[in-house]
Amino acid sequence: MADYIDALVEAAEDDVVSLDGLYVTTRDNGYRLETPDKSRDSLSEATLRDVLSDYDEYVTNWYFWSRAVGESSPQRRAFLRWVEGADAEDQSVPARYDALRDGIEREWGQLLVTATLGDDGQRRYELRHVDEADREGDDLDTYHEPLAARQLATYDEKGRYRPLKSGTNLAGGWVFPDLDGRDLVETVETFYPASVPNWYREREGTLDVEHWVDTIGRQTGMYSVVETWNRGDGHEHVNWVAESCCDDSQCVKRREWQYDDETDLDVDGGDGAFPCREPCSLVIAASRKWTRLEGENAQTYEFELTPSEKEQLEAIVDAVADDRTDEIREADVYEGANRYRARFLRAKLFDDDGNLCGVPTEDES
Ligand code: SF4
């Protein structure tokens, strides 16, 4: 503590110390000290040191933010302050310290960050999957190196490759129990690349959002998309893309890009903690495929279905789109997307070539 007071007094001699309600400065007649509940003037250095020793939470808080975190990375500093709500005007340092002793939790995508107090006001951070808030740490695999997050972010629960790092299929079963601020941000950035800088730029009003038309226009070989989708109701196609891929159920980012500078999409961008500033490669790749599909001319087919069969086809599309097929139990034959019911439908309605109701896809006449 004495070292922290030394550093603070030294800093006050050079400049005004002002942080989170603590204010110390030198004047001709000595030092001035202010906290939200006290102000003292004309203090000698010895008296100032003496008084500061009664304000250890303010002193260690100042030391942590000024020396341990510092200003070298404004985005890291802003993120760590956001984690513990340090910029909330209505919370004093002692109240925040009380909250930190219990642990302050913040969600970042599917990550749960818990900030706690270490020695002498240093902060420690735990990181785990948000769905495992209540699991015992002993039940989880423990990691300490930020780069370990790379492997954890690569595959989902079933071991399938995750093409979208911000997809809502982050696997659990792990914990980083004790990170410092620098390693916390590095680990978070490994799970969700560029999420902290983009979040910071957005707060600063400098996030450079690139809208659909601009991004697609830059893609080699994507001219056909612009041609096909920007004509007439192209805007509607892009709504469908955003609804399919960018919805909160599919991606933890908050979509900030729109159709173009002047035209917002009709679908909501979501509530994610951090923004998405441009259509990602998954969306671009999907759009390439959909462009080809959307280029086809509609045809009229005639199928004979019972009302239940029509509803069952709709239920199957819904279940696949919402990734619920695994949740539908084999015994649950009331579910349209139940496997046995789907097999029954196929046995009844498909011919040997896999045509629904025996109707060929191409007109054979
Ligand atoms: S474009 Fe959509 S799916 Fe891709 S990262 Fe952004 S919000 Fe997520």
Coordinates of C-alpha atoms and ligand atoms in Angstrom, one line a residue:
M1 CA 0.0 0.0 0.0
A2 CA 2.9 2.4 0.8
D3 CA 4.2 1.9 -2.7
Y4 CA 0.9 2.8 -4.2
I5 CA 0.7 6.0 -2.0
D6 CA 4.2 6.9 -3.1
A7 CA 3.2 6.5 -6.8
L8 CA 0.0 8.5 -6.2
V9 CA 1.8 11.4 -4.4
E10 CA 4.4 11.5 -7.1
A11 CA 1.7 11.6 -9.8
A12 CA -0.1 14.4 -8.0
E13 CA 3.1 16.5 -8.0
D14 CA 3.3 16.2 -11.8
D15 CA -0.4 16.6 -12.6
V16 CA -3.9 16.5 -11.2
V17 CA -4.9 13.0 -10.1
S18 CA -8.5 12.5 -11.0
L19 CA -10.2 9.1 -11.2
D20 CA -13.5 7.6 -10.2
G21 CA -14.2 10.3 -7.5
L22 CA -10.6 10.6 -6.2
Y23 CA -9.1 14.0 -6.8
V24 CA -5.6 15.0 -5.6
T25 CA -3.7 18.1 -6.6
T26 CA -1.0 20.4 -5.3
R27 CA -1.6 24.0 -4.6
D28 CA 0.6 26.8 -3.2
N29 CA -0.6 26.0 0.3
G30 CA -0.2 22.2 0.1
Y31 CA -2.2 19.3 -1.3
R32 CA -6.0 19.2 -1.9
L33 CA -7.7 15.8 -1.6
E34 CA -11.3 15.1 -2.6
T35 CA -13.4 12.0 -2.5
P36 CA -17.2 11.9 -2.9
D37 CA -17.7 12.1 0.9
K38 CA -14.7 14.2 2.0
S39 CA -12.5 17.1 0.9
R40 CA -9.3 18.3 2.7
D41 CA -7.2 21.3 1.8
S42 CA -3.8 22.6 2.6
L43 CA -2.4 19.2 3.5
S44 CA 1.3 18.6 4.0
E45 CA 2.7 15.6 2.2
A46 CA 2.9 13.6 5.5
T47 CA -0.7 14.4 6.3
L48 CA -1.8 13.6 2.7
R49 CA -0.1 10.2 3.0
D50 CA -1.8 9.7 6.3
V51 CA -5.2 10.5 5.0
L52 CA -4.7 8.4 1.9
S53 CA -4.0 5.4 4.0
D54 CA -7.6 5.6 5.2
Y55 CA -8.8 5.5 1.5
D56 CA -7.0 2.3 0.4
E57 CA -9.8 1.4 -2.0
Y58 CA -9.5 4.7 -3.9
V59 CA -5.7 4.4 -3.9
T60 CA -5.6 0.8 -5.1
N61 CA -8.3 1.6 -7.7
W62 CA -6.2 4.5 -9.0
Y63 CA -3.1 2.3 -9.1
F64 CA -4.8 -0.5 -10.9
W65 CA -6.2 1.7 -13.7
S66 CA -3.3 4.1 -13.9
R67 CA -0.4 1.7 -13.6
A68 CA -1.5 -1.9 -14.1
V69 CA -3.9 -1.2 -17.0
G70 CA -2.6 2.2 -18.1
E71 CA -3.4 4.0 -21.3
S72 CA -1.3 2.1 -23.8
S73 CA -4.4 0.3 -25.2
P74 CA -7.5 2.5 -24.9
Q75 CA -9.7 -0.3 -26.1
R76 CA -8.5 -2.8 -23.6
R77 CA -8.9 -0.2 -20.8
A78 CA -12.4 0.7 -22.0
F79 CA -13.4 -3.0 -22.2
L80 CA -12.1 -3.8 -18.7
R81 CA -13.9 -0.7 -17.3
W82 CA -17.0 -1.9 -19.0
V83 CA -16.7 -5.3 -17.5
E84 CA -16.9 -4.0 -14.0
G85 CA -19.2 -1.0 -14.8
A86 CA -16.5 1.4 -13.7
D87 CA -18.0 4.3 -15.7
A88 CA -21.4 4.1 -14.1
E89 CA -21.8 7.5 -12.5
D90 CA -24.0 6.3 -9.6
Q91 CA -21.5 3.8 -8.2
S92 CA -18.7 4.8 -5.8
V93 CA -15.4 2.9 -5.7
P94 CA -16.3 1.3 -2.3
A95 CA -19.6 0.1 -3.7
R96 CA -17.8 -1.3 -6.8
Y97 CA -15.3 -3.0 -4.6
D98 CA -18.1 -4.7 -2.7
A99 CA -19.6 -5.9 -6.0
L100 CA -16.2 -7.1 -7.1
R101 CA -15.8 -9.1 -3.9
D102 CA -19.0 -11.0 -4.9
G103 CA -17.9 -11.1 -8.6
I104 CA -19.3 -8.8 -11.4
E105 CA -20.6 -10.8 -14.4
R106 CA -20.8 -9.6 -17.9
E107 CA -21.9 -11.5 -21.1
W108 CA -20.0 -11.1 -24.3
G109 CA -21.5 -13.2 -27.0
Q110 CA -21.6 -16.7 -25.5
L111 CA -18.8 -15.8 -23.0
L112 CA -19.4 -15.0 -19.4
V113 CA -16.7 -12.8 -17.8
T114 CA -16.6 -12.6 -14.0
A115 CA -14.4 -9.8 -12.5
T116 CA -13.2 -10.2 -8.9
L117 CA -10.7 -8.5 -6.6
G118 CA -7.2 -9.9 -6.3
D119 CA -4.4 -8.7 -4.0
D120 CA -4.2 -4.9 -3.5
G121 CA -7.0 -4.0 -5.8
Q122 CA -5.7 -6.0 -8.7
R123 CA -8.5 -7.4 -10.8
R124 CA -8.7 -11.1 -11.7
Y125 CA -11.1 -12.5 -14.4
E126 CA -12.7 -15.8 -15.0
L127 CA -14.0 -16.7 -18.4
R128 CA -16.4 -19.6 -19.2
H129 CA -19.4 -20.4 -21.5
V130 CA -22.4 -18.4 -20.6
D131 CA -24.6 -21.5 -20.4
E132 CA -22.3 -22.9 -17.7
A133 CA -22.6 -20.1 -15.2
D134 CA -23.7 -22.5 -12.4
R135 CA -21.3 -25.4 -13.1
E136 CA -18.6 -26.2 -10.6
G137 CA -15.2 -25.1 -11.9
D138 CA -13.9 -28.6 -11.1
D139 CA -16.2 -30.1 -13.7
L140 CA -14.7 -28.0 -16.4
D141 CA -11.4 -28.3 -18.3
T142 CA -9.1 -25.5 -17.0
Y143 CA -7.0 -23.3 -19.3
H144 CA -4.6 -20.4 -18.6
E145 CA -3.2 -19.5 -22.0
P146 CA -5.3 -17.2 -24.2
L147 CA -4.3 -19.1 -27.4
A148 CA -6.1 -22.2 -26.0
A149 CA -9.3 -20.4 -27.0
R150 CA -8.4 -21.0 -30.6
Q151 CA -9.0 -24.7 -30.4
L152 CA -12.0 -24.3 -28.2
A153 CA -13.6 -22.0 -30.8
T154 CA -12.9 -24.3 -33.7
Y155 CA -15.5 -27.1 -33.2
D156 CA -19.0 -27.2 -31.9
E157 CA -20.4 -29.6 -29.2
K158 CA -20.6 -32.4 -31.9
G159 CA -17.1 -31.8 -33.1
R160 CA -18.2 -30.1 -36.3
Y161 CA -16.1 -27.3 -37.7
R162 CA -17.5 -23.8 -36.9
P163 CA -17.2 -21.7 -40.0
L164 CA -18.6 -18.6 -38.2
K165 CA -16.7 -17.7 -35.1
S166 CA -19.6 -15.6 -33.9
G167 CA -22.1 -18.4 -34.5
T168 CA -24.3 -19.4 -31.5
N169 CA -22.7 -22.9 -31.4
L170 CA -19.7 -22.3 -29.2
A171 CA -19.0 -25.5 -27.2
G172 CA -18.7 -25.5 -23.4
G173 CA -16.9 -27.6 -20.9
W174 CA -13.9 -25.3 -20.3
V175 CA -13.0 -22.4 -18.0
F176 CA -10.1 -19.9 -17.8
P177 CA -10.3 -19.4 -14.0
D178 CA -7.7 -16.7 -13.4
L179 CA -6.7 -14.2 -16.1
D180 CA -5.3 -10.8 -15.7
G181 CA -6.8 -7.9 -17.8
R182 CA -4.4 -8.3 -20.7
D183 CA -4.9 -12.0 -21.0
L184 CA -8.6 -11.7 -20.6
V185 CA -8.9 -9.4 -23.6
E186 CA -6.5 -11.6 -25.7
T187 CA -8.7 -14.6 -24.8
V188 CA -11.9 -12.8 -25.7
E189 CA -10.3 -11.7 -28.9
T190 CA -9.3 -15.2 -29.8
F191 CA -12.9 -16.4 -29.3
Y192 CA -14.4 -13.4 -31.1
P193 CA -11.7 -11.7 -33.4
A194 CA -11.9 -7.9 -33.6
S195 CA -15.0 -7.8 -31.3
V196 CA -13.3 -5.5 -28.7
P197 CA -11.8 -3.0 -31.2
N198 CA -15.1 -2.8 -33.2
W199 CA -17.0 -2.4 -30.0
Y200 CA -14.6 0.4 -28.9
R201 CA -14.8 2.2 -32.3
E202 CA -18.5 2.1 -32.1
R203 CA -18.5 3.7 -28.7
E204 CA -16.1 6.4 -30.0
G205 CA -18.3 7.0 -33.0
T206 CA -15.6 5.8 -35.4
L207 CA -16.9 2.4 -36.5
D208 CA -16.6 2.3 -40.3
V209 CA -19.7 0.3 -41.3
E210 CA -19.6 -1.1 -44.8
H211 CA -23.0 -1.9 -46.2
W212 CA -24.2 -4.7 -48.4
V213 CA -24.0 -3.0 -51.7
D214 CA -20.4 -1.7 -51.1
T215 CA -19.1 -5.1 -49.8
I216 CA -20.7 -7.1 -52.6
G217 CA -19.5 -4.6 -55.1
R218 CA -15.9 -5.3 -54.0
Q219 CA -16.2 -9.1 -54.4
T220 CA -14.6 -10.5 -57.5
G221 CA -17.1 -12.5 -59.4
M222 CA -20.0 -11.2 -57.3
Y223 CA -21.2 -8.8 -60.0
S224 CA -24.0 -11.1 -60.8
V225 CA -25.3 -10.8 -57.2
V226 CA -25.4 -7.0 -57.6
E227 CA -27.0 -7.4 -61.0
T228 CA -29.6 -9.9 -59.9
W229 CA -30.4 -8.6 -56.4
N230 CA -30.1 -4.9 -56.8
R231 CA -32.8 -4.9 -59.5
G232 CA -36.4 -4.4 -58.4
D233 CA -36.9 -6.0 -55.0
G234 CA -33.2 -6.7 -54.4
H235 CA -33.5 -5.2 -51.0
E236 CA -36.0 -7.9 -50.1
H237 CA -33.4 -10.6 -51.0
V238 CA -30.9 -9.0 -48.6
N239 CA -33.6 -9.0 -45.9
W240 CA -33.8 -12.8 -46.4
V241 CA -30.1 -13.2 -46.1
A242 CA -29.9 -11.2 -42.9
E243 CA -32.9 -13.0 -41.5
S244 CA -31.3 -16.4 -42.3
C245 CA -27.7 -15.7 -41.1
C246 CA -27.6 -12.7 -38.8
D247 CA -30.5 -13.3 -36.5
D248 CA -29.6 -13.4 -32.8
S249 CA -30.4 -17.1 -32.8
Q250 CA -27.6 -17.7 -35.3
C251 CA -24.9 -15.1 -34.7
V252 CA -23.9 -13.2 -31.5
K253 CA -22.9 -10.0 -33.3
R254 CA -25.3 -7.1 -33.7
R255 CA -25.6 -6.4 -37.4
E256 CA -25.0 -2.8 -38.1
W257 CA -24.6 -3.0 -41.8
Q258 CA -27.7 -2.2 -43.9
Y259 CA -28.5 -2.5 -47.6
D260 CA -26.8 0.8 -48.4
D261 CA -26.2 4.2 -46.8
E262 CA -29.7 5.3 -47.4
T263 CA -31.7 2.0 -47.2
D264 CA -32.1 0.1 -43.9
L265 CA -33.0 -3.5 -44.0
D266 CA -36.4 -4.4 -42.6
V267 CA -35.1 -7.1 -40.3
D268 CA -33.8 -6.3 -36.8
G269 CA -30.0 -6.2 -36.3
G270 CA -30.2 -8.0 -33.0
D271 CA -29.0 -7.2 -29.4
G272 CA -25.5 -8.5 -29.4
A273 CA -22.9 -6.8 -27.2
F274 CA -20.6 -6.0 -30.1
P275 CA -21.3 -4.9 -33.6
C276 CA -20.9 -6.5 -37.0
R277 CA -19.6 -3.9 -39.4
E278 CA -19.8 -5.7 -42.8
P279 CA -21.3 -8.8 -44.3
C280 CA -19.0 -11.7 -43.3
S281 CA -17.5 -14.4 -45.6
L282 CA -20.2 -16.9 -44.6
V283 CA -22.9 -14.5 -45.7
I284 CA -21.1 -13.7 -48.9
A285 CA -20.6 -17.4 -49.7
A286 CA -24.2 -18.2 -49.0
S287 CA -25.3 -15.3 -51.2
R288 CA -23.3 -16.6 -54.1
K289 CA -25.2 -19.8 -53.9
W290 CA -28.6 -18.2 -53.4
T291 CA -27.9 -15.9 -56.3
R292 CA -27.7 -18.9 -58.6
L293 CA -30.9 -20.4 -57.0
E294 CA -32.8 -17.1 -57.2
G295 CA -31.8 -16.8 -60.8
E296 CA -34.1 -19.7 -61.7
N297 CA -37.6 -19.1 -63.1
A298 CA -40.5 -20.2 -60.9
Q299 CA -42.6 -23.1 -62.2
T300 CA -46.0 -24.3 -61.3
Y301 CA -46.2 -27.8 -59.8
E302 CA -49.2 -29.7 -58.7
F303 CA -48.9 -31.9 -55.6
E304 CA -51.7 -33.7 -53.8
L305 CA -51.2 -33.5 -50.1
T306 CA -53.5 -33.9 -47.1
P307 CA -53.6 -30.9 -44.8
S308 CA -51.5 -32.7 -42.3
E309 CA -48.8 -33.5 -44.9
K310 CA -48.6 -29.9 -45.9
E311 CA -48.2 -28.9 -42.3
Q312 CA -45.7 -31.6 -41.8
L313 CA -43.5 -30.3 -44.6
E314 CA -43.7 -26.9 -43.0
A315 CA -42.7 -28.3 -39.6
I316 CA -39.7 -30.1 -41.2
V317 CA -38.4 -26.9 -42.8
D318 CA -38.9 -25.1 -39.4
A319 CA -37.1 -27.7 -37.5
V320 CA -34.1 -27.8 -39.8
A321 CA -33.9 -24.0 -40.0
D322 CA -34.0 -23.7 -36.2
D323 CA -31.6 -26.6 -35.7
R324 CA -34.1 -28.5 -33.6
T325 CA -34.0 -31.9 -35.3
D326 CA -31.8 -33.4 -32.6
E327 CA -34.2 -32.4 -29.9
I328 CA -37.1 -34.2 -31.5
R329 CA -37.3 -37.6 -29.8
E330 CA -37.9 -40.8 -31.9
A331 CA -41.0 -41.5 -29.8
D332 CA -42.5 -38.1 -30.4
V333 CA -44.5 -38.9 -33.5
Y334 CA -46.8 -35.9 -32.9
E335 CA -43.9 -33.7 -34.1
G336 CA -44.0 -33.2 -37.9
A337 CA -40.2 -33.3 -38.1
N338 CA -40.1 -36.6 -36.2
R339 CA -37.8 -39.0 -38.0
Y340 CA -40.3 -41.8 -38.4
R341 CA -43.0 -39.5 -39.6
A342 CA -40.6 -38.0 -42.1
R343 CA -39.7 -41.5 -43.3
F344 CA -43.4 -42.4 -43.5
L345 CA -44.0 -39.3 -45.6
R346 CA -41.1 -40.2 -47.9
A347 CA -42.3 -43.8 -48.2
K348 CA -45.8 -42.6 -49.1
L349 CA -45.1 -39.6 -51.4
F350 CA -41.7 -40.1 -53.1
D351 CA -41.3 -42.2 -56.2
D352 CA -38.2 -44.3 -56.8
D353 CA -36.4 -41.3 -58.2
G354 CA -37.1 -39.2 -55.1
N355 CA -39.7 -37.0 -56.7
L356 CA -42.4 -35.6 -54.4
C357 CA -45.7 -37.1 -55.4
G358 CA -44.0 -38.5 -58.5
V359 CA -43.8 -35.0 -60.0
P360 CA -40.5 -34.6 -61.9
T361 CA -38.6 -31.4 -61.2
E362 CA -38.1 -30.7 -64.9
D363 CA -41.0 -30.7 -67.3
E364 CA -40.6 -34.0 -69.2
S365 CA -43.2 -33.3 -71.9
Ligands
SF4_1 S1 -22.7 -10.7 -41.4 FE1 -24.4 -11.5 -40.2 S2 -23.8 -13.7 -39.8 FE2 -22.0 -12.6 -40.5 S3 -20.9 -11.9 -38.7 FE3 -22.2 -10.2 -39.3 S4 -24.1 -10.4 -38.2 FE4 -23.0 -12.4 -38.1

